[in-house]
CSV table of C-alpha atoms in Angstrom, one decimal:
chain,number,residue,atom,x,y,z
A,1,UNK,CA,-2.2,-19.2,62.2
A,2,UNK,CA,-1.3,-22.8,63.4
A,3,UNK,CA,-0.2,-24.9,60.7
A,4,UNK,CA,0.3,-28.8,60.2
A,5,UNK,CA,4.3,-29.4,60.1
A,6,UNK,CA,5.3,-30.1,56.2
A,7,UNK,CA,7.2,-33.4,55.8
A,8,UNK,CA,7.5,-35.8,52.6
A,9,UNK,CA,4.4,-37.7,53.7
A,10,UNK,CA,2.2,-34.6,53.6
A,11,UNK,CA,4.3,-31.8,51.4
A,12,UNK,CA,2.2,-31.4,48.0
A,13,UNK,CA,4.3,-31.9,45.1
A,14,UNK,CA,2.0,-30.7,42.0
A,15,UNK,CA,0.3,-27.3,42.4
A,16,UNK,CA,1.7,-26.1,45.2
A,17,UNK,CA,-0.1,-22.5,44.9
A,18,UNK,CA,-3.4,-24.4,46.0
A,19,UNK,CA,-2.1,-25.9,48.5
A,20,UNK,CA,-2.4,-25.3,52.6
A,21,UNK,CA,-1.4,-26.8,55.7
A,22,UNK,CA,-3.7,-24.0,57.8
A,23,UNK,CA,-5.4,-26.0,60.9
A,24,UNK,CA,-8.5,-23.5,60.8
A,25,UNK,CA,-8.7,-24.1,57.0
A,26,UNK,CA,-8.6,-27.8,57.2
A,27,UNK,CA,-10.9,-28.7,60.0
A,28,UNK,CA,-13.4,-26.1,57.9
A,29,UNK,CA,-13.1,-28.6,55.0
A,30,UNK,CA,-13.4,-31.6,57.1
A,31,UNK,CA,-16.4,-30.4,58.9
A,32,UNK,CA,-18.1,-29.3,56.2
A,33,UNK,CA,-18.5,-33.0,54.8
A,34,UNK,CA,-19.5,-36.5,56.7
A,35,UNK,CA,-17.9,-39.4,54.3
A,36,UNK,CA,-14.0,-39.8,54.0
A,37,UNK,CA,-12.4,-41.9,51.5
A,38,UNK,CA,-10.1,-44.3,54.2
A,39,UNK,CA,-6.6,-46.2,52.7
A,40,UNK,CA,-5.3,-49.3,53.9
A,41,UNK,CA,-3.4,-52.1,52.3
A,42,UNK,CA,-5.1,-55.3,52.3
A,43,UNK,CA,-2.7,-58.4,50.1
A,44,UNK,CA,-0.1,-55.7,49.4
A,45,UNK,CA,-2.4,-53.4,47.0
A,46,UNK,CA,-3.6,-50.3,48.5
A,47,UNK,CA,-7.5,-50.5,48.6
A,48,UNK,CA,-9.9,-47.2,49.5
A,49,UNK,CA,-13.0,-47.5,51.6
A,50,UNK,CA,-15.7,-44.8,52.1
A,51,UNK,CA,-17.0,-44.1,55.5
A,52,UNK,CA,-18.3,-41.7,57.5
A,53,UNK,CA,-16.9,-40.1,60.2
A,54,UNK,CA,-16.8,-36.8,62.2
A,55,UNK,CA,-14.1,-34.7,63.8
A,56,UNK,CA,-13.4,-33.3,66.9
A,57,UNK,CA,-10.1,-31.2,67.4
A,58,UNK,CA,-7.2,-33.0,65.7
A,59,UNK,CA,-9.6,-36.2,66.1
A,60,UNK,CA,-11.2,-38.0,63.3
A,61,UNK,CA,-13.4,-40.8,64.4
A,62,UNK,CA,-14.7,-44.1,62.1
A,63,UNK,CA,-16.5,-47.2,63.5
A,64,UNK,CA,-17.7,-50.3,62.0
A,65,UNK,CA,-18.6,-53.7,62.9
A,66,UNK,CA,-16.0,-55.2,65.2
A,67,UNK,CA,-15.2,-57.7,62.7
A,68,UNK,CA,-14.4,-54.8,60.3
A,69,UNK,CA,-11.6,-56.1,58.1
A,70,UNK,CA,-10.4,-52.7,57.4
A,71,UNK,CA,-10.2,-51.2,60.7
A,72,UNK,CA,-8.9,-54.2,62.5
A,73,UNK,CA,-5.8,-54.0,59.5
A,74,UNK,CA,-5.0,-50.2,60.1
A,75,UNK,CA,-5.2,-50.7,63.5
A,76,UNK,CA,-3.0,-53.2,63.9
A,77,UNK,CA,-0.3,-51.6,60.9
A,78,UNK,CA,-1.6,-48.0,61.3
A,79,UNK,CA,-1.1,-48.3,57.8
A,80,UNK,CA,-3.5,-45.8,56.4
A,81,UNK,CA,-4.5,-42.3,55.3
A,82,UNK,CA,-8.0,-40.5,54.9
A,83,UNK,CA,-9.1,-38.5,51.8
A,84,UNK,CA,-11.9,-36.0,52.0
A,85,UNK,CA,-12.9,-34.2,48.9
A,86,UNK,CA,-16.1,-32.0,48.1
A,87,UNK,CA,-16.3,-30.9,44.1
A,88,UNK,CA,-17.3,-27.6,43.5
A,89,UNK,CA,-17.2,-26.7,40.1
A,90,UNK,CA,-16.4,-27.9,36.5
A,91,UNK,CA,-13.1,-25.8,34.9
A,92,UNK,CA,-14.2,-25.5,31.1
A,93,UNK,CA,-11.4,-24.3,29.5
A,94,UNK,CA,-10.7,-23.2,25.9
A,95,UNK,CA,-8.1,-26.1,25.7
A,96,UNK,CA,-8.3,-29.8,27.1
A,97,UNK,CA,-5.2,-29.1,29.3
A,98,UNK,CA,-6.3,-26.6,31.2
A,99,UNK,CA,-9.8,-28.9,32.3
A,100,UNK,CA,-9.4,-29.0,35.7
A,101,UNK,CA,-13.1,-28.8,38.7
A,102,UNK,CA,-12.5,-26.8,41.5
A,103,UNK,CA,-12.6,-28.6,44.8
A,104,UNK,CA,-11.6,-28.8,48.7
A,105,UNK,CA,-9.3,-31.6,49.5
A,106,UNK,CA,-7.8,-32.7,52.4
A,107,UNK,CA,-5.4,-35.7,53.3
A,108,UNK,CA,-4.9,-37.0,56.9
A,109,UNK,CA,-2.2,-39.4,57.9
A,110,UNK,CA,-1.3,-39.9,61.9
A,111,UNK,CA,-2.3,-42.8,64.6
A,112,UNK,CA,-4.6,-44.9,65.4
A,113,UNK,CA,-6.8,-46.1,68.8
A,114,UNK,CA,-9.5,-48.2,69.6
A,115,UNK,CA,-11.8,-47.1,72.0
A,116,UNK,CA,-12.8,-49.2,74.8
A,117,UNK,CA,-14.6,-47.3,77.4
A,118,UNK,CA,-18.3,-47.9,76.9
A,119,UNK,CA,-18.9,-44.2,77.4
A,120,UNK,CA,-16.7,-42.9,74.7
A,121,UNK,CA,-17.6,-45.5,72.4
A,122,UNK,CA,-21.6,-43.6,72.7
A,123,UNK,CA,-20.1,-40.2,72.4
A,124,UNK,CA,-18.3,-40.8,69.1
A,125,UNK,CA,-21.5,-42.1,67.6
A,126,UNK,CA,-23.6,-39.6,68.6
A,127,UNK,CA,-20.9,-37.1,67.2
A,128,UNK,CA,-20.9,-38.9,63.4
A,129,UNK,CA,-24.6,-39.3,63.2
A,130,UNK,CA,-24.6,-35.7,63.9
A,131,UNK,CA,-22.1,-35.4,61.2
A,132,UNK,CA,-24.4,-36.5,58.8
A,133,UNK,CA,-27.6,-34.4,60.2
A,134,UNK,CA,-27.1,-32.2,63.3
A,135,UNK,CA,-28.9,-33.3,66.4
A,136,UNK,CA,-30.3,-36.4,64.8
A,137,UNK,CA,-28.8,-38.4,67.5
A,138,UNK,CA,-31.4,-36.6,70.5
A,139,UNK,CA,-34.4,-38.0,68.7
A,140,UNK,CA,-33.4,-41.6,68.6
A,141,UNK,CA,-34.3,-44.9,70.1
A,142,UNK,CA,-31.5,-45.1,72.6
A,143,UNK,CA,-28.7,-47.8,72.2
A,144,UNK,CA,-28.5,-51.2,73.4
A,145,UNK,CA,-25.7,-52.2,75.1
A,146,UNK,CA,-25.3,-55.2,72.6
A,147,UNK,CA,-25.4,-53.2,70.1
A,148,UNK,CA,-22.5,-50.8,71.6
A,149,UNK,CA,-20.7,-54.3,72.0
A,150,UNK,CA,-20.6,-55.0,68.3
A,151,UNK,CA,-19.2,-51.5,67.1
A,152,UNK,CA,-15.3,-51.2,67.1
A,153,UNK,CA,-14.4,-47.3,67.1
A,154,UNK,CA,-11.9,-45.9,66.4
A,155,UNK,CA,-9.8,-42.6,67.0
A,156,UNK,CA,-7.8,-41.4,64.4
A,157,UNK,CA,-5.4,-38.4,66.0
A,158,UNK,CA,-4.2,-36.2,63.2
A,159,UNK,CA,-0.4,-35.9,63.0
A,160,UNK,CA,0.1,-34.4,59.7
A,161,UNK,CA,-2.1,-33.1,57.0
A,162,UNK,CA,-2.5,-31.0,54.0
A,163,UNK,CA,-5.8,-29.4,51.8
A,164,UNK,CA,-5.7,-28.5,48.3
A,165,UNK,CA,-8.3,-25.6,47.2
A,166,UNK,CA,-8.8,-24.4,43.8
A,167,UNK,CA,-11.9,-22.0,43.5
A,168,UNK,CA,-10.7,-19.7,40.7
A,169,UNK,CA,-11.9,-19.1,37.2
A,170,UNK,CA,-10.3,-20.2,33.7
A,171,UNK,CA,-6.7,-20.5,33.7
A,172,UNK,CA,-5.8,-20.4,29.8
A,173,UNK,CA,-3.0,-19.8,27.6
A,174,UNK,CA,-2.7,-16.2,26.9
A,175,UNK,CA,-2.9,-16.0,23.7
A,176,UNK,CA,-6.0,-18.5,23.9
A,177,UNK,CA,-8.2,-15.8,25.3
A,178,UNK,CA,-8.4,-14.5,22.0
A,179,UNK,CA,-10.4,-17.4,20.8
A,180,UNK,CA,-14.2,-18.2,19.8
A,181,UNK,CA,-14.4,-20.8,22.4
A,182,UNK,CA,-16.5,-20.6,25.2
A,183,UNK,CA,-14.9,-21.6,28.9
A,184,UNK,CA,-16.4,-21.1,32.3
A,185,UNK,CA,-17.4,-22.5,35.4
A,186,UNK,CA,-20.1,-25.1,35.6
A,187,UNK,CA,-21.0,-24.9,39.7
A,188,UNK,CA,-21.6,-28.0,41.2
A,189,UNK,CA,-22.9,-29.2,44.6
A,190,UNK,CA,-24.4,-31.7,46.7
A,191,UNK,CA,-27.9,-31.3,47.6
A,192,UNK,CA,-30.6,-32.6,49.8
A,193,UNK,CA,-34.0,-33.5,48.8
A,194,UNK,CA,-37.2,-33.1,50.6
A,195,UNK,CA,-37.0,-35.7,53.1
A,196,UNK,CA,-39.1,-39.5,52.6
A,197,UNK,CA,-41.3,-40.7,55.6
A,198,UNK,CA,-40.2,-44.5,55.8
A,199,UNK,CA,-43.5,-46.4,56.2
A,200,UNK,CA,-45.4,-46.8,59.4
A,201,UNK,CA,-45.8,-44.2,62.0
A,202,UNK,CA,-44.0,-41.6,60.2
A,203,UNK,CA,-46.0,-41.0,58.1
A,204,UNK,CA,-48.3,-39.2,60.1
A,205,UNK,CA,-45.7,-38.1,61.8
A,206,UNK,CA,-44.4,-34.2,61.6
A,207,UNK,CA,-40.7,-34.3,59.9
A,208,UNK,CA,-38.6,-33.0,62.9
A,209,UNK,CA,-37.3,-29.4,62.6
A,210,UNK,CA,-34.1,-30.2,62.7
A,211,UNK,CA,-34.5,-32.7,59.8
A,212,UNK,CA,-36.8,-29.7,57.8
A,213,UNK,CA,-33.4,-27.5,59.1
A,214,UNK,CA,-31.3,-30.1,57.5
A,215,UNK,CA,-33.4,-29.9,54.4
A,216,UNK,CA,-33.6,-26.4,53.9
A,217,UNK,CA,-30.0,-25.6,54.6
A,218,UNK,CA,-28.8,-28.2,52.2
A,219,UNK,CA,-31.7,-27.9,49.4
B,1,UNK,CA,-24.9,-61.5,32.7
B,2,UNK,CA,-20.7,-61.5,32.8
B,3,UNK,CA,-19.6,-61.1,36.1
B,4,UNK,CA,-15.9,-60.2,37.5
B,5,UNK,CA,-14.7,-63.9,39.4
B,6,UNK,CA,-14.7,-63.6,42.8
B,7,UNK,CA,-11.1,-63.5,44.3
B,8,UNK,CA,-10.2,-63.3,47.7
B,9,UNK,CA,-9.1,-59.5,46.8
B,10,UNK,CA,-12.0,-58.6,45.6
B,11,UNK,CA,-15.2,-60.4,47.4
B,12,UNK,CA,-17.3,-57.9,49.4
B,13,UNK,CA,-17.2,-60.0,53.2
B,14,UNK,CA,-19.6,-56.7,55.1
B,15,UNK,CA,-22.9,-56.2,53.3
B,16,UNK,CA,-23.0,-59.5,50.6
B,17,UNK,CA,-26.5,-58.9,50.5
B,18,UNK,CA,-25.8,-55.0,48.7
B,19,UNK,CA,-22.6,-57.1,46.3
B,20,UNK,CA,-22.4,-57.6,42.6
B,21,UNK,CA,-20.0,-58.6,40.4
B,22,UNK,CA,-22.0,-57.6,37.5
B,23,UNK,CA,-19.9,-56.2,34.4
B,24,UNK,CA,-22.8,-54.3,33.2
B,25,UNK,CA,-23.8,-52.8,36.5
B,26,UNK,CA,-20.5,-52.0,37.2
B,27,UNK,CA,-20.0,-50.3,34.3
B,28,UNK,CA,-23.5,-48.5,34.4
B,29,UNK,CA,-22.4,-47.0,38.2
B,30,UNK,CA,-18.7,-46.3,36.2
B,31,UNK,CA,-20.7,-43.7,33.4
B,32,UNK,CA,-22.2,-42.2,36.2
B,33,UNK,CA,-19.3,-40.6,37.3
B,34,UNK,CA,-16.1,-38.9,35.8
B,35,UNK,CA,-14.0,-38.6,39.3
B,36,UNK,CA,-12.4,-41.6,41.1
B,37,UNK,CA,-9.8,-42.5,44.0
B,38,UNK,CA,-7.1,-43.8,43.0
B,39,UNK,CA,-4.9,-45.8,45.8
B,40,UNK,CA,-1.4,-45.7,45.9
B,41,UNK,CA,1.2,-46.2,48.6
B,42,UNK,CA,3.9,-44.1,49.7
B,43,UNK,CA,6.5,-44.5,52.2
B,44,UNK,CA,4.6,-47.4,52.9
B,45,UNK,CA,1.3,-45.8,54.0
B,46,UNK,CA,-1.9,-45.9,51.3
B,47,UNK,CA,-2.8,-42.2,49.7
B,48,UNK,CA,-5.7,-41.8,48.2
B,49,UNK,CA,-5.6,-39.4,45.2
B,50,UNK,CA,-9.0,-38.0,43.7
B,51,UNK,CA,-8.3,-38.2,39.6
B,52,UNK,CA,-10.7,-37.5,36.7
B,53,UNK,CA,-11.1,-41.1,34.1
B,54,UNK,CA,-13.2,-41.8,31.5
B,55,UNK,CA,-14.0,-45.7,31.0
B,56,UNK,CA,-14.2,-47.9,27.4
B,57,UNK,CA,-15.0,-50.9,27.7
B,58,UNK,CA,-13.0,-53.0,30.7
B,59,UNK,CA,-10.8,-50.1,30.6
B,60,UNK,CA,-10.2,-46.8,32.7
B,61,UNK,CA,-7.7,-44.0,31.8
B,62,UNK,CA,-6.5,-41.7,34.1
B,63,UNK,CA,-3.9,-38.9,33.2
B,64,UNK,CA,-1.5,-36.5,34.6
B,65,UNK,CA,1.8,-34.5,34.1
B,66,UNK,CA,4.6,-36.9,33.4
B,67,UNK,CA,5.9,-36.1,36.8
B,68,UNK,CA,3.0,-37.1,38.8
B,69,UNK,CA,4.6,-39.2,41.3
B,70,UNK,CA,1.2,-40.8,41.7
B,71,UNK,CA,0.9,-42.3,38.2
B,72,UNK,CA,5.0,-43.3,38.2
B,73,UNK,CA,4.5,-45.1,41.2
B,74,UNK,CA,1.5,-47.3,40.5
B,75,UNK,CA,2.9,-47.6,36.8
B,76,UNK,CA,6.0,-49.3,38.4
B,77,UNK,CA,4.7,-51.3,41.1
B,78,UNK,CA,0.8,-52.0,39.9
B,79,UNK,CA,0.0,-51.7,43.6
B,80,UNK,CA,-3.5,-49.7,43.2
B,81,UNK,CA,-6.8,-49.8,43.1
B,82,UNK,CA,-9.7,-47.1,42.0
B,83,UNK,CA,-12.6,-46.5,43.2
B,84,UNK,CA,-15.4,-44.4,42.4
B,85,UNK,CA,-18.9,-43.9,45.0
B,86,UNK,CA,-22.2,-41.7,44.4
B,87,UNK,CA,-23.6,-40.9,47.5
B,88,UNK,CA,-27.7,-41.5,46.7
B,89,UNK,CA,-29.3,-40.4,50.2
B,90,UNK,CA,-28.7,-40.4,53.8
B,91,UNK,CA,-31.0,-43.3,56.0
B,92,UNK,CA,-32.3,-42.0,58.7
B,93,UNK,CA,-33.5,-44.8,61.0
B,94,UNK,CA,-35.1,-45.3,64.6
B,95,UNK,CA,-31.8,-46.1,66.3
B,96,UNK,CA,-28.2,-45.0,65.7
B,97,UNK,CA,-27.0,-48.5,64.8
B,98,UNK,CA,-29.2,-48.4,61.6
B,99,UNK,CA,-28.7,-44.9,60.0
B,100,UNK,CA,-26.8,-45.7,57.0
B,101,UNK,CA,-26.3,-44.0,53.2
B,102,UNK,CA,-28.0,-45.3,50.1
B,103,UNK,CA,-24.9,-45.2,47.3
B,104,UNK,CA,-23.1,-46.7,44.3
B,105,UNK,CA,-19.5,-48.1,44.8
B,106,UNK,CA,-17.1,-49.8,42.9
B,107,UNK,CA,-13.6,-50.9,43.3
B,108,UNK,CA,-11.6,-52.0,40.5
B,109,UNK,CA,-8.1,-53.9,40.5
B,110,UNK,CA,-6.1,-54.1,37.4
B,111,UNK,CA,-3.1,-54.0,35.7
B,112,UNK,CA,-1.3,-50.5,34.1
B,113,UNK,CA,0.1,-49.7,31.0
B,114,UNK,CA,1.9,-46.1,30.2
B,115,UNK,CA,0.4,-44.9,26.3
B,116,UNK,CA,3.0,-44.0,24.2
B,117,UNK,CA,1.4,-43.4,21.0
B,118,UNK,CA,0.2,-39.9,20.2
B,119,UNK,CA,-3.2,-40.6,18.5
B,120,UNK,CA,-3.9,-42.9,21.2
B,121,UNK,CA,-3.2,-40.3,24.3
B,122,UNK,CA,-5.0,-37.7,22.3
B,123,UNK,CA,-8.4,-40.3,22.0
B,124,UNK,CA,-8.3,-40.9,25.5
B,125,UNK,CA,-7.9,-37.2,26.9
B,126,UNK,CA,-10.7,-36.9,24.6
B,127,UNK,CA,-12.8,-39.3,26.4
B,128,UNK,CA,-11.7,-37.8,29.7
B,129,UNK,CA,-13.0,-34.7,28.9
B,130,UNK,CA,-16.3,-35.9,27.3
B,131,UNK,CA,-16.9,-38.1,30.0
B,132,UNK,CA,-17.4,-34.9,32.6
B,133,UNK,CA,-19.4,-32.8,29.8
B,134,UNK,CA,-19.9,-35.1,26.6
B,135,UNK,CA,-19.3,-33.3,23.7
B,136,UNK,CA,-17.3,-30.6,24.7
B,137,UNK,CA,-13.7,-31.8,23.4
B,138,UNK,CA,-15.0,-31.2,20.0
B,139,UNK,CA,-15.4,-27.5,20.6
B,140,UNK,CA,-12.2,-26.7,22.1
B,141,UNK,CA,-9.0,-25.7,20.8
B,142,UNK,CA,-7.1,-28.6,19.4
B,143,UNK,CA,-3.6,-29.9,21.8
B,144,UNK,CA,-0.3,-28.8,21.0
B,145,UNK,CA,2.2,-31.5,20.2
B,146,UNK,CA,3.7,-29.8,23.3
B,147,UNK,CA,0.9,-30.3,26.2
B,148,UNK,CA,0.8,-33.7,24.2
B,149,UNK,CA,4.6,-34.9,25.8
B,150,UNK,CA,4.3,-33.5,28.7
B,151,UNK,CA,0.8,-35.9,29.7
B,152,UNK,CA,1.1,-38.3,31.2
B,153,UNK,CA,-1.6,-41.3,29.9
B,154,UNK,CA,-2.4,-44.3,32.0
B,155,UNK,CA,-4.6,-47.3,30.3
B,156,UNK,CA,-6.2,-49.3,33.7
B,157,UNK,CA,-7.0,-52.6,32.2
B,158,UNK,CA,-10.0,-54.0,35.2
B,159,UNK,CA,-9.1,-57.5,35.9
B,160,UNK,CA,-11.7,-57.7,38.8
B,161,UNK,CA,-14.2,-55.8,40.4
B,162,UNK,CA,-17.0,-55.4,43.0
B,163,UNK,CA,-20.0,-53.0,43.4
B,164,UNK,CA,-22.0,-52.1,46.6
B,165,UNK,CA,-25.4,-50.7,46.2
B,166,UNK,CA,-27.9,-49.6,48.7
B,167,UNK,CA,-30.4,-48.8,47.8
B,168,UNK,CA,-33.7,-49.1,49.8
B,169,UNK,CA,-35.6,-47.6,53.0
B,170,UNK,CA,-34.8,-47.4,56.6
B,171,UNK,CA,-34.2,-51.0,57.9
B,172,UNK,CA,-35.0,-51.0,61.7
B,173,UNK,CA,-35.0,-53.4,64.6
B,174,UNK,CA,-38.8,-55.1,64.2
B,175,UNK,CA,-39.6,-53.5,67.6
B,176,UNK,CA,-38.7,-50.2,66.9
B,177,UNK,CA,-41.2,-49.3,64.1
B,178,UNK,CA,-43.9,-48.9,67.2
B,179,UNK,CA,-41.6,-46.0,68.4
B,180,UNK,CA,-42.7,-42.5,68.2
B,181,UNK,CA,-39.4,-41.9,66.3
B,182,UNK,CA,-39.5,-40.1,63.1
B,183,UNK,CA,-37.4,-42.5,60.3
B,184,UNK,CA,-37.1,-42.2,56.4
B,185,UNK,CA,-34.2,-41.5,53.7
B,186,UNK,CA,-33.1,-37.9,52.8
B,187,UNK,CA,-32.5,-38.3,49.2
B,188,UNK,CA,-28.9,-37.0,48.3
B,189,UNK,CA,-27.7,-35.9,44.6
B,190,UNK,CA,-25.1,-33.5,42.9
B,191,UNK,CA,-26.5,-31.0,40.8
B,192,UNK,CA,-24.9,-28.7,38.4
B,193,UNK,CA,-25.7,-24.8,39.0
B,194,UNK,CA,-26.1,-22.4,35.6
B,195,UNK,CA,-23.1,-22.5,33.6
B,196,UNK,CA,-20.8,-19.0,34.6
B,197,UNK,CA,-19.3,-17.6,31.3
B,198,UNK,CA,-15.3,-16.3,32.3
B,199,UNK,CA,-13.9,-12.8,31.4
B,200,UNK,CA,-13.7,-11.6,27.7
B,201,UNK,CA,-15.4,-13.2,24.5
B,202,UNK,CA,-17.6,-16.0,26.7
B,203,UNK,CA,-19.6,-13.2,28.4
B,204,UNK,CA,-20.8,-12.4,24.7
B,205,UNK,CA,-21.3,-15.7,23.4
B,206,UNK,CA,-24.5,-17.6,23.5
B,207,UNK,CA,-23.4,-20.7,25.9
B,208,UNK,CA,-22.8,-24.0,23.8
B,209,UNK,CA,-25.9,-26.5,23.2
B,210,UNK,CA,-23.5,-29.1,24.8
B,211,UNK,CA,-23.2,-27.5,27.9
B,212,UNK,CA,-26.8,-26.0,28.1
B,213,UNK,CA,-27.5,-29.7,27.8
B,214,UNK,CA,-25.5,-31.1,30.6
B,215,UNK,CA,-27.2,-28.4,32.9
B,216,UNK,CA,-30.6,-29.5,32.3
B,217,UNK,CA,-29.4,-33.2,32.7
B,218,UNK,CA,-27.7,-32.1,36.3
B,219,UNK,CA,-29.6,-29.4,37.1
C-alpha cells in the first residue's frame, strides 16, 4: 500500500479515524468526480475557485483562459491547494452534536507547470472533457489552433495529500440510544438527467451511446 | 434591488456576462445549499475546508470544536473567504473549447466574530441544523451545557459578494451548428435517496413528517 508522506501541511488534525493517506484510495476519490474546489490567495485573503479538472497518475490538470487571474497567481507563487469533496449522506442523529453527512474528501497541495508543447496542451483537454463524460472528446469538432493558443494549462504534480471518508451510521451518545428520537441516514447523490438536444441538427440527431452510457450510469 | 459594491476583491473579471451582485440572488443561491468552502491559509498556502452554515440575513455561521485550527485561524487573522457552488448540468457543445457547466456560485468576504453567549450559539446551531433538514432541531434531544463549551460558533458578517450563474444552452462557434456533432446540456442535480432508519428504536418508528418531507422535496 503506497501512501502520501504525512507532514504538517497534509496530517489531519480533527477525526483522525477517517482519515487516509492510501494513493489507490485517493486517486479513487479523485477520479470518481470532475470539479475541484482550487485555493489561491489573491490581496492577501485566501479565495476558492471551482474548476474542473482530471487526473492522471500523481497529475491533476486545470486550464483556463490564458489571462486566467487565478492560474497565472498560483503559478507564479505556487501558492495553492485543491479540495475535492462528493457528499454522500445526511448523519441525523438523536442530538445536534452528533449531525455530521458522510462524504469523500481529498486535499492536494504540491507544484505547479505550465504546459507549453502544443501536443500536450490537446491531450490534457481531451483527458478533462472526458472527465466530465467519457469519450466525449472523439465526437467533437476538432480544435483550432487559435483556440489551443488561448488556453493556459496547467499540471499540478501531487506532492502530498490526504482524504477523509466517513460512511458509517449514527454515532450517538450511549445512553441516547435509549431515546424516542428517530436518527438515520438520508443517502444523497448526484445524478444525471435524461440528456437535452441543444437546438438545430441535434435534434434529429440520435443521442450518442456514450452520452445515453453516461446517462444511464449516472441516472 | 441592493447589490454588494463592487471592489476590486470582489468583481467577477472571466464571465461578467454570468456576474451579479444581487443581495437577493445571492442569498436565494445561499438557501439552496447547507455546505460551503471555507478558505483559510496555512503555512502560507490556501486550504480549502468543506463546513456546514446556515445563513440570516447578511450573515453566515459556521461551527466547529473549539480546537478547530481552521476556525482559530481565520478568527485571528479574518483572512477567508466562503464559498458555496450547485452544479446545475454539464454543456455539452460541438467543440471542446465550449463544453462548460450550468451552476450557482457565490463568494462571500467578510468580517468574523467568535459567539460567546449561550442562547446565541444554541440559536445558531439550530439554524445549522435546520438549514440541511428544516425542522429537525426541534425533534432532537436538547444540548448539554457540556457539547455547548466545547463548540466552537463563528458569526460571518458578508461585507461583499459575487454570484456566477450559468445557466443556458450550448453556446457554439456560429459555424459549427452545421456540424453533424451531437450538442445539448445534461441536466445535473443532487437528490436525496429514502431515509435509512439506524439500529434499535428508529427501525420501529414511523419516520418523522419533517424528514419524509425533505425526501419528496430532494427526491
Amino acid at each position: 500500500m503506497e501512501e502520501y508522506q504525512q507532514s504538517k501541511l497534509n496530517r489531519v488534525k480533527r477525526g483522525q479515524n477517517r482519515a487516509t493517506y492510501d494513493v489507490d484510495k485517493i486517486n479513487t476519490i479523485l477520479d470518481a468526480g470532475f470539479l475541484c474546489y482550487v485555493g489561491y490567495i489573491y490581496d492577501g485573503k485566501p479565495i476558492t475557485i471551482p474548476m474542473a479538472y482530471a487526473r492522471r497518475e500523481d497529475k491533476i490538470y486545470i486550464h483556463g483562459s490564458t489571462g486566467n487571474r487565478m492560474l497565472l497567481s498560483i503559478l507564479e507563487s505556487e501558492k495553492t491547494s485543491i479540495t475535492v469533496m462528493h457528499l454522500d449522506g445526511l448523519v441525523l442523529a438523536r442530538s445536534g452534536l452528533h449531525h455530521s453527512v458522510n462524504y469523500r474528501s481529498v486535499t492536494l497541495f504540491g507544484n505547479l507547470k505550465k504546459l507549453e508543447k502544443d501536443t500536450d496542451k490537446k491531450d490534457v483537454l481531451k483527458w478533462i472533457v472526458n472527465q466530465m463524460v467519457p469519450n466525449q472528446w472523439e465526437s467533437l469538432r476538432p480544435m483550432y489552433q487559435k483556440e489551443l493558443d488561448r488556453t493556459l494549462v496547467v499540471e499540478f504534480t501531487i506532492e502530498t495529500a490526504s482524504a477523509k471518508v466517513r460512511d458509517v451510521g449514527v454515532a450517538d451518545e450511549p445512553e441516547d440510544y435509549e431515546l424516542d428520537v428517530w436518527a438515520g441516514i438520508v443517502p444523497i447523490k448526484q445524478v444525471a438527467e435524461y440528456p437535452i438536444a441543444d437546438k438545430g441538427k441535434p435534434e434529429n440527431m440520435k443521442i450518442p451511446k456514450h452520452i445515453l452510457d453516461y446517462y444511464e450510469a449516472n441516472k
